Short mmCIF file of C-alpha atoms in Angstrom, two decimals:
data_model
loop_
_atom_site.label_atom_id
_atom_site.label_comp_id
_atom_site.label_asym_id
_atom_site.label_seq_id
_atom_site.Cartn_x
_atom_site.Cartn_y
_atom_site.Cartn_z
CA MET A 1 17.39 11.57 23.14
CA ARG A 2 14.49 11.95 25.89
CA LEU A 3 12.45 9.02 26.91
CA LEU A 4 9.22 8.22 28.45
CA HIS A 5 8.95 4.69 30.26
CA THR A 6 5.78 3.31 31.13
CA SER A 7 4.41 -0.07 31.15
CA ASP A 8 1.88 -2.57 32.78
CA TRP A 9 -1.06 -0.35 31.65
CA HIS A 10 -3.55 -3.46 31.95
CA LEU A 11 -6.38 -2.12 29.61
CA GLY A 12 -9.94 -3.79 30.70
CA ARG A 13 -8.93 -4.47 34.05
CA ALA A 14 -11.21 -3.71 37.05
CA PHE A 15 -10.07 -2.78 40.54
CA HIS A 16 -12.44 -4.85 43.24
CA ARG A 17 -15.39 -5.28 40.48
CA VAL A 18 -14.73 -1.12 40.00
CA ASN A 19 -14.61 -0.29 36.37
CA MET A 20 -11.34 1.39 35.64
CA LEU A 21 -11.49 2.28 31.92
CA GLY A 22 -12.10 6.19 32.93
CA ALA A 23 -8.98 6.33 35.04
CA GLN A 24 -7.31 3.99 32.29
CA GLY A 25 -8.32 6.70 29.52
CA GLU A 26 -7.59 9.65 31.84
CA PHE A 27 -3.70 8.24 32.10
CA ILE A 28 -3.88 8.14 28.55
CA GLY A 29 -4.37 11.83 28.09
CA HIS A 30 -2.10 12.32 30.99
CA LEU A 31 0.72 10.61 28.85
CA VAL A 32 0.19 12.46 25.75
CA ALA A 33 0.23 15.52 27.88
CA THR A 34 3.20 14.71 29.39
CA VAL A 35 4.72 13.73 25.76
CA ARG A 36 3.95 17.25 24.79
CA GLU A 37 5.07 19.20 27.92
CA HIS A 38 8.39 17.42 28.13
CA ALA A 39 9.76 17.27 24.33
CA VAL A 40 9.69 13.84 24.02
CA ASP A 41 11.61 12.29 21.52
CA ALA A 42 10.38 8.55 22.05
CA VAL A 43 8.08 6.57 24.27
CA VAL A 44 8.82 3.02 25.08
CA VAL A 45 5.72 0.72 26.62
CA ALA A 46 7.21 -2.49 28.16
CA GLY A 47 4.56 -4.78 28.07
CA ASP A 48 1.09 -5.87 29.35
CA VAL A 49 -1.04 -3.45 27.23
CA TYR A 50 -4.06 -5.44 27.89
CA ASP A 51 -5.09 -7.24 31.10
CA ARG A 52 -5.74 -10.32 29.56
CA ALA A 53 -5.45 -12.31 25.88
CA VAL A 54 -8.73 -11.63 24.57
CA PRO A 55 -10.00 -7.90 26.23
CA PRO A 56 -13.25 -6.39 26.21
CA LEU A 57 -14.28 -4.26 23.23
CA ALA A 58 -13.82 -0.90 25.47
CA ALA A 59 -10.21 -1.72 26.28
CA VAL A 60 -9.55 -2.34 22.18
CA GLU A 61 -11.06 0.91 22.00
CA LEU A 62 -9.09 2.74 24.39
CA PHE A 63 -6.23 1.15 22.88
CA ASP A 64 -6.81 2.21 19.55
CA ASP A 65 -7.68 5.93 20.55
CA ALA A 66 -3.93 6.09 22.51
CA LEU A 67 -2.44 5.11 19.54
CA HIS A 68 -3.82 7.64 17.22
CA ARG A 69 -3.09 9.96 19.88
CA LEU A 70 0.56 8.98 20.00
CA ALA A 71 0.57 8.69 15.83
CA ASP A 72 -0.65 12.47 16.13
CA LEU A 73 1.83 13.67 17.68
CA GLY A 74 4.93 12.63 15.85
CA VAL A 75 6.61 11.01 18.43
CA PRO A 76 7.91 7.23 18.09
CA THR A 77 6.51 4.74 20.33
CA VAL A 78 8.04 1.55 20.86
CA MET A 79 5.85 -0.90 22.23
CA ILE A 80 6.06 -4.94 23.68
CA SER A 81 3.95 -7.35 24.70
CA GLY A 82 3.62 -9.11 28.74
CA ASN A 83 2.50 -11.75 29.96
CA HIS A 84 -0.74 -10.80 30.07
CA ASP A 85 -1.16 -9.84 26.71
CA SER A 86 -1.92 -12.23 23.48
CA ALA A 87 1.59 -11.41 21.66
CA ARG A 88 -0.41 -12.46 18.10
CA ARG A 89 -3.01 -10.07 18.70
CA LEU A 90 -1.42 -7.13 19.70
CA GLY A 91 0.68 -7.62 16.96
CA VAL A 92 -1.99 -7.65 14.26
CA GLY A 93 -1.28 -4.88 11.70
CA ALA A 94 2.35 -3.89 13.41
CA GLY A 95 3.82 -3.83 10.05
CA LEU A 96 0.71 -1.20 8.82
CA ILE A 97 0.97 0.90 12.38
CA ASP A 98 4.92 0.65 11.67
CA ARG A 99 4.35 3.66 8.98
CA ALA A 100 2.57 5.84 11.79
CA GLY A 101 5.33 5.49 14.11
CA ILE A 102 4.10 3.10 16.53
CA HIS A 103 6.51 0.14 16.60
CA LEU A 104 4.98 -3.17 18.20
CA ARG A 105 7.46 -5.70 18.87
CA THR A 106 5.58 -8.97 19.93
CA GLU A 107 7.61 -11.99 18.25
CA PRO A 108 10.50 -13.54 19.61
CA SER A 109 12.28 -14.03 16.36
CA ALA A 110 12.98 -10.39 15.59
CA VAL A 111 14.16 -9.29 19.43
CA GLY A 112 17.77 -8.79 17.34
CA THR A 113 15.92 -6.25 14.92
CA PRO A 114 15.92 -3.01 16.60
CA VAL A 115 13.96 0.19 15.70
CA VAL A 116 16.59 2.59 14.83
CA LEU A 117 15.77 6.32 15.92
CA THR A 118 18.47 8.98 15.35
CA ASP A 119 19.02 12.04 17.08
CA ALA A 120 21.56 15.18 16.82
CA PHE A 121 24.41 12.36 18.28
CA GLY A 122 24.06 9.32 15.87
CA ASP A 123 21.58 6.32 16.32
CA VAL A 124 20.09 4.50 19.12
CA ALA A 125 18.81 1.45 18.58
CA PHE A 126 15.71 0.21 20.22
CA TYR A 127 15.44 -3.83 20.70
CA GLY A 128 12.16 -5.27 21.98
CA LEU A 129 12.48 -8.35 24.24
CA PRO A 130 8.50 -9.27 24.21
CA TYR A 131 7.67 -11.61 27.45
CA LEU A 132 9.10 -14.86 26.49
CA GLU A 133 7.58 -17.78 27.79
CA PRO A 134 10.19 -20.53 28.56
CA ALA A 135 8.11 -23.42 27.37
CA LEU A 136 6.88 -21.90 24.33
CA VAL A 137 10.12 -20.22 22.84
CA LYS A 138 12.91 -22.48 23.85
CA ASP A 139 13.52 -23.84 20.59
CA GLU A 140 13.43 -20.84 18.99
CA PHE A 141 16.31 -20.13 21.42
CA ALA A 142 17.93 -23.25 21.30
CA VAL A 143 18.27 -23.69 24.79
CA GLU A 144 18.43 -27.05 26.44
CA LYS A 145 16.39 -26.18 29.71
CA ALA A 146 13.61 -23.75 29.89
CA GLY A 147 14.13 -21.24 32.47
CA HIS A 148 13.71 -17.67 32.05
CA GLU A 149 17.01 -16.96 32.71
CA ALA A 150 18.35 -19.19 29.89
CA VAL A 151 15.94 -17.84 26.96
CA LEU A 152 16.73 -13.84 28.06
CA ALA A 153 20.51 -14.51 27.83
CA ALA A 154 19.83 -16.16 24.59
CA ALA A 155 17.49 -12.95 23.48
CA MET A 156 20.20 -10.82 24.95
CA ASP A 157 22.96 -12.80 22.84
CA ARG A 158 21.06 -11.90 19.64
CA VAL A 159 20.94 -7.90 20.71
CA HIS A 160 24.65 -7.88 21.28
CA ALA A 161 25.62 -9.61 17.93
CA ASP A 162 23.32 -6.85 16.15
CA LEU A 163 24.47 -4.38 18.10
CA ALA A 164 28.32 -5.48 17.44
CA GLY A 165 27.69 -4.70 13.97
CA ARG A 166 26.46 -1.25 13.84
CA PRO A 167 28.55 2.03 13.78
CA SER A 168 30.90 2.79 16.96
CA GLY A 169 28.54 5.09 19.05
CA THR A 170 25.35 3.49 18.19
CA ARG A 171 23.44 3.81 21.68
CA SER A 172 21.11 0.89 23.06
CA VAL A 173 17.95 0.89 24.92
CA VAL A 174 16.23 -2.72 25.52
CA LEU A 175 12.40 -3.24 26.25
CA ALA A 176 11.84 -6.41 28.24
CA HIS A 177 9.05 -7.84 30.40
CA ALA A 178 10.50 -9.89 33.01
CA PHE A 179 10.48 -10.35 37.12
CA VAL A 180 14.47 -9.12 37.39
CA THR A 181 16.38 -10.06 40.79
CA GLY A 182 16.40 -7.13 43.15
CA GLY A 183 12.70 -5.97 41.96
CA GLU A 184 9.70 -5.91 44.87
CA PRO A 185 6.53 -7.56 43.43
CA SER A 186 2.92 -6.82 44.62
CA ASP A 187 0.03 -9.13 44.85
CA SER A 188 -1.52 -8.21 41.37
CA GLU A 189 1.24 -9.75 39.03
CA ARG A 190 0.22 -12.90 37.72
CA ASP A 191 2.93 -15.72 38.80
CA ILE A 192 5.79 -16.35 35.88
CA THR A 193 7.79 -18.98 38.08
CA VAL A 194 9.52 -21.59 35.86
CA GLY A 195 11.08 -24.36 37.66
CA GLY A 196 10.87 -22.62 40.95
CA VAL A 197 12.75 -19.76 39.71
CA ALA A 198 10.98 -16.18 38.65
CA ALA A 199 13.39 -13.81 38.86
CA VAL A 200 16.69 -13.12 36.56
CA PRO A 201 19.70 -11.54 37.57
CA ALA A 202 20.10 -8.08 36.37
CA GLY A 203 23.53 -9.08 34.71
CA VAL A 204 21.42 -11.05 31.39
CA PHE A 205 21.22 -6.86 30.26
CA ASP A 206 24.99 -5.86 30.45
CA GLY A 207 26.13 -3.92 27.42
CA VAL A 208 23.36 -1.52 26.69
CA ASP A 209 22.58 1.82 27.81
CA TYR A 210 19.05 1.54 29.09
CA VAL A 211 16.65 -1.25 29.85
CA ALA A 212 12.91 -0.38 30.31
CA LEU A 213 11.50 -2.90 32.60
CA GLY A 214 7.49 -3.78 32.91
CA HIS A 215 6.14 -6.85 34.77
CA LEU A 216 6.45 -5.46 38.49
CA HIS A 217 3.69 -2.90 39.51
CA GLY A 218 5.95 -0.91 41.59
CA CYS A 219 8.16 1.88 39.91
CA GLN A 220 11.70 0.74 40.95
CA THR A 221 15.53 1.16 40.18
CA ILE A 222 17.28 -2.32 40.27
CA THR A 223 20.37 -0.39 38.52
CA GLU A 224 21.05 3.12 37.12
CA ARG A 225 20.60 1.53 33.86
CA VAL A 226 17.99 -0.98 34.59
CA ARG A 227 14.34 0.21 36.00
CA TYR A 228 10.75 -0.53 35.93
CA SER A 229 8.18 2.34 35.50
CA GLY A 230 5.91 0.24 37.10
CA SER A 231 2.10 0.35 36.47
CA PRO A 232 0.16 3.75 36.20
CA LEU A 233 -3.20 2.75 38.36
CA ALA A 234 -2.80 0.72 41.10
CA TYR A 235 -4.80 -2.83 40.71
CA SER A 236 -4.43 -4.14 44.33
CA PHE A 237 -4.48 -2.70 48.15
CA SER A 238 -0.59 -4.31 48.07
CA GLU A 239 0.13 -1.45 45.75
CA ALA A 240 -1.71 1.35 48.55
CA ASP A 241 1.95 2.67 49.17
CA HIS A 242 2.83 2.54 45.67
CA ARG A 243 3.72 6.19 43.74
CA LYS A 244 2.17 5.56 40.43
CA SER A 245 4.78 7.14 38.15
CA MET A 246 6.42 7.02 34.84
CA TRP A 247 10.45 7.34 34.41
CA LEU A 248 11.45 10.40 32.18
CA VAL A 249 14.83 9.29 30.95
CA ASP A 250 17.61 11.60 28.79
CA LEU A 251 20.05 9.50 27.19
CA ALA A 252 23.39 11.61 26.78
CA ALA A 253 25.45 11.48 23.85
CA ASP A 254 28.13 9.24 25.56
CA GLY A 255 25.00 6.67 26.14
CA SER A 256 25.13 8.11 30.22
CA VAL A 257 21.46 7.98 31.75
CA THR A 258 19.47 10.81 34.14
CA ALA A 259 16.03 9.51 35.33
CA GLU A 260 13.41 11.77 36.59
CA ARG A 261 9.96 10.43 37.71
CA LEU A 262 6.87 11.82 36.74
CA ASP A 263 3.62 11.37 38.65
CA CYS A 264 0.57 9.85 37.19
CA PRO A 265 -3.08 10.89 38.21
CA VAL A 266 -4.30 9.05 41.22
CA PRO A 267 -8.07 8.27 40.69
CA ARG A 268 -8.76 7.63 44.06
CA PRO A 269 -6.50 7.05 47.10
CA LEU A 270 -6.08 3.38 48.59
CA ALA A 271 -6.06 2.71 52.36
CA ARG A 272 -5.61 -0.70 54.42
CA ILE A 273 -7.16 0.25 57.83
CA ARG A 274 -7.24 -2.54 60.54
CA GLY A 275 -8.81 -3.35 64.22
CA THR A 276 -12.39 -4.39 65.67
CA LEU A 277 -15.44 -2.85 63.56
CA ASP A 278 -15.96 -0.64 66.48
CA ASP A 279 -12.70 0.77 66.65
CA LEU A 280 -12.50 1.65 62.92
CA LEU A 281 -16.07 3.24 63.19
CA ALA A 282 -14.80 5.60 66.05
CA ASP A 283 -11.65 6.23 65.48
CA ARG A 284 -11.21 9.69 64.40
CA ALA A 285 -7.49 9.48 63.17
CA LEU A 286 -9.16 7.53 59.98
CA THR A 287 -11.44 10.57 58.82
CA ARG A 288 -8.30 10.97 56.51
CA HIS A 289 -9.52 8.23 55.00
CA GLU A 290 -13.35 8.43 54.35
CA ASP A 291 -13.02 9.05 50.59
CA ALA A 292 -10.44 6.28 49.78
CA TRP A 293 -10.95 2.76 48.40
CA ILE A 294 -10.76 0.82 51.52
CA GLU A 295 -9.36 -2.56 52.28
CA ALA A 296 -10.94 -3.60 56.17
CA THR A 297 -9.10 -5.87 58.14
CA LEU A 298 -11.59 -6.79 60.95
CA THR A 299 -9.90 -8.50 64.31
CA ASP A 300 -13.43 -8.61 66.11
CA PRO A 301 -12.88 -12.51 67.63
CA VAL A 302 -16.43 -13.05 66.60
CA ARG A 303 -17.77 -11.92 63.38
CA PRO A 304 -19.75 -8.74 63.61
CA ALA A 305 -23.07 -8.19 62.39
CA ASP A 306 -23.63 -6.09 59.35
CA PRO A 307 -19.97 -5.58 58.64
CA MET A 308 -19.89 -4.02 55.64
CA ALA A 309 -23.08 -2.13 55.50
CA ARG A 310 -22.05 -0.43 58.58
CA LEU A 311 -18.40 0.16 57.42
CA THR A 312 -19.57 1.83 54.17
CA ASP A 313 -22.02 4.00 56.12
CA ARG A 314 -18.39 5.71 57.11
CA PHE A 315 -16.13 4.68 54.22
CA PRO A 316 -18.37 4.59 51.09
CA GLY A 317 -15.47 3.47 49.00
CA THR A 318 -14.84 0.02 51.32
CA LEU A 319 -14.18 -2.61 48.51
CA SER A 320 -12.28 -5.51 50.39
CA LEU A 321 -13.54 -6.95 53.79
CA VAL A 322 -10.90 -9.40 55.38
CA PHE A 323 -11.76 -11.19 58.83
CA ALA A 324 -8.63 -11.93 60.42
CA PRO A 325 -9.40 -12.44 64.48
CA ASP A 326 -6.39 -11.67 66.71
CA ARG A 327 -5.14 -15.47 67.79
CA ALA A 328 -2.46 -17.22 68.49
CA PRO A 329 -0.82 -19.07 65.30
CA ASP A 330 -1.35 -22.34 66.69
CA ASP A 331 -4.87 -21.71 67.54
CA PRO A 332 -6.80 -24.34 65.70
CA ASP A 333 -9.42 -21.57 64.57
CA VAL A 334 -6.94 -19.79 62.41
CA SER A 335 -8.36 -20.07 59.11
CA TYR A 336 -6.96 -21.87 56.08
CA ALA A 337 -6.31 -18.84 54.22
CA ARG A 338 -4.13 -17.49 56.92
CA ARG A 339 -2.38 -20.65 57.15
CA LEU A 340 -1.60 -20.96 53.34
CA ALA A 341 -0.98 -17.08 53.09
CA GLY A 342 2.57 -16.07 51.19
CA ARG A 343 2.83 -19.91 50.36
CA SER A 344 2.93 -20.98 46.66
CA ASP A 345 1.09 -23.84 45.19
CA ARG A 346 4.41 -25.96 44.56
CA GLN A 347 5.13 -25.33 48.77
CA ILE A 348 1.26 -26.06 49.79
CA ALA A 349 1.53 -29.29 47.78
CA GLU A 350 5.08 -30.04 49.69
CA ASP A 351 3.54 -29.38 52.73
CA PHE A 352 0.52 -31.70 51.90
CA VAL A 353 3.26 -34.49 51.24
CA ALA A 354 5.09 -33.68 54.73
CA HIS A 355 1.37 -33.89 56.73
CA VAL A 356 0.38 -37.04 55.01
CA ARG A 357 3.09 -39.13 54.96
CA GLY A 358 5.03 -37.58 58.18
CA ALA A 359 8.10 -36.43 56.01
CA GLY A 360 8.55 -34.18 53.12
CA PRO A 361 9.22 -35.21 49.50
CA ASP A 362 12.26 -35.94 48.45
CA GLU A 363 14.77 -34.57 45.48
CA ARG A 364 13.05 -37.15 42.93
CA GLU A 365 9.72 -36.06 44.14
CA LEU A 366 10.88 -32.69 44.63
CA ALA A 367 11.66 -32.70 41.06
CA VAL A 368 8.56 -34.23 39.80
CA LEU A 369 6.19 -31.89 41.93
CA GLY A 370 8.33 -29.12 40.08
CA GLU A 371 7.81 -30.54 36.42
CA ALA A 372 3.91 -31.17 37.11
CA PHE A 373 3.32 -27.51 38.60
CA ASP A 374 5.50 -26.13 35.56
CA ALA A 375 3.74 -28.46 33.08
CA VAL A 376 0.06 -27.22 34.37
CA ARG A 377 1.11 -23.25 34.18
CA ALA A 378 3.00 -23.35 30.55
CA ASP A 379 -0.41 -25.11 29.50
CA ASP A 380 -2.37 -22.27 31.08
CA VAL A 381 -0.61 -19.99 28.82
CA VAL A 382 -0.79 -21.90 25.60
CA ARG A 383 -4.30 -22.13 26.16
CA GLU A 384 -5.16 -18.70 26.82
CA VAL A 385 -3.04 -17.59 24.15
CA ALA A 386 -4.83 -20.23 21.38
CA ARG A 387 -8.29 -18.12 22.37
#
């Protein structure tokens, strides 16, 4: 059975205020053409169809168009909700849409109920594990401590239990939306850290033939059977070096997997350039970036006059301007933002305690801070889902 694995469409998302719906529509067209060209038997979409729980109308219309075009192909599609989606909204009408061969899996309680497709060698069971927010699903999965590994392990127990009752030789595919250990994040994924831990070990998914992952925006191979497709478009300058693609996966009769990367259309290349303003304007080596979307980091010791206007004269696609004067790390003029770069909210809070008290938080205080940040993040999730 030949699968096309994609994820993280983020329909409705802008790129530094640039409307991306046109590029997203071009990707949907490319997806449909790829299914035809490569004789794909099933499409799997591993979450984050939309960019937010209540997407703009234009994004909903684009999703509706995608569903119609996929259904018209007569090729089954299995799709799960991600942490950006409202599972309840995305799943509206799932039973009816099912009849058209579009299988939306958004309910945590249904993780052990697969979509079963058949090829010349028998059945393939597709298990959809939507994004499982630990604070919201811990009771469903009867786990003592709300954490990503615990709820995913419990969900996979249901998968294994169902699979064990199926005919020998039944192959299995799991769709999941999670941060798996070994994956490389970018700046455009929403933080899902719980209890100081965001990642789960790949071993959670042992015992199935292929795992189609979503959440991380870079296409990557965790193991030969566990892969991220990544987002089809770049949504931050941290993705400037990404090769945006989908996985074309062949699942053999014995469950062995071969996979090939298929490139996605690039609406406009990204580039990060760095230097003094005068150097950037004069450097002939940067000519290749004049048609790109640009993030420019200026290292001038003093902020120059009209930097954006002068940059856009040469680089019309300049979207982001960062000031980072070349100074020693201990220079008192180093910006607050630079001092905090790469540090989580919890680490910043711990540093603050150390700064005002002269010593960092003890174990009990660390636990209190962790619980507080987890509670705030979970509350944000609940509020967004309830909108």
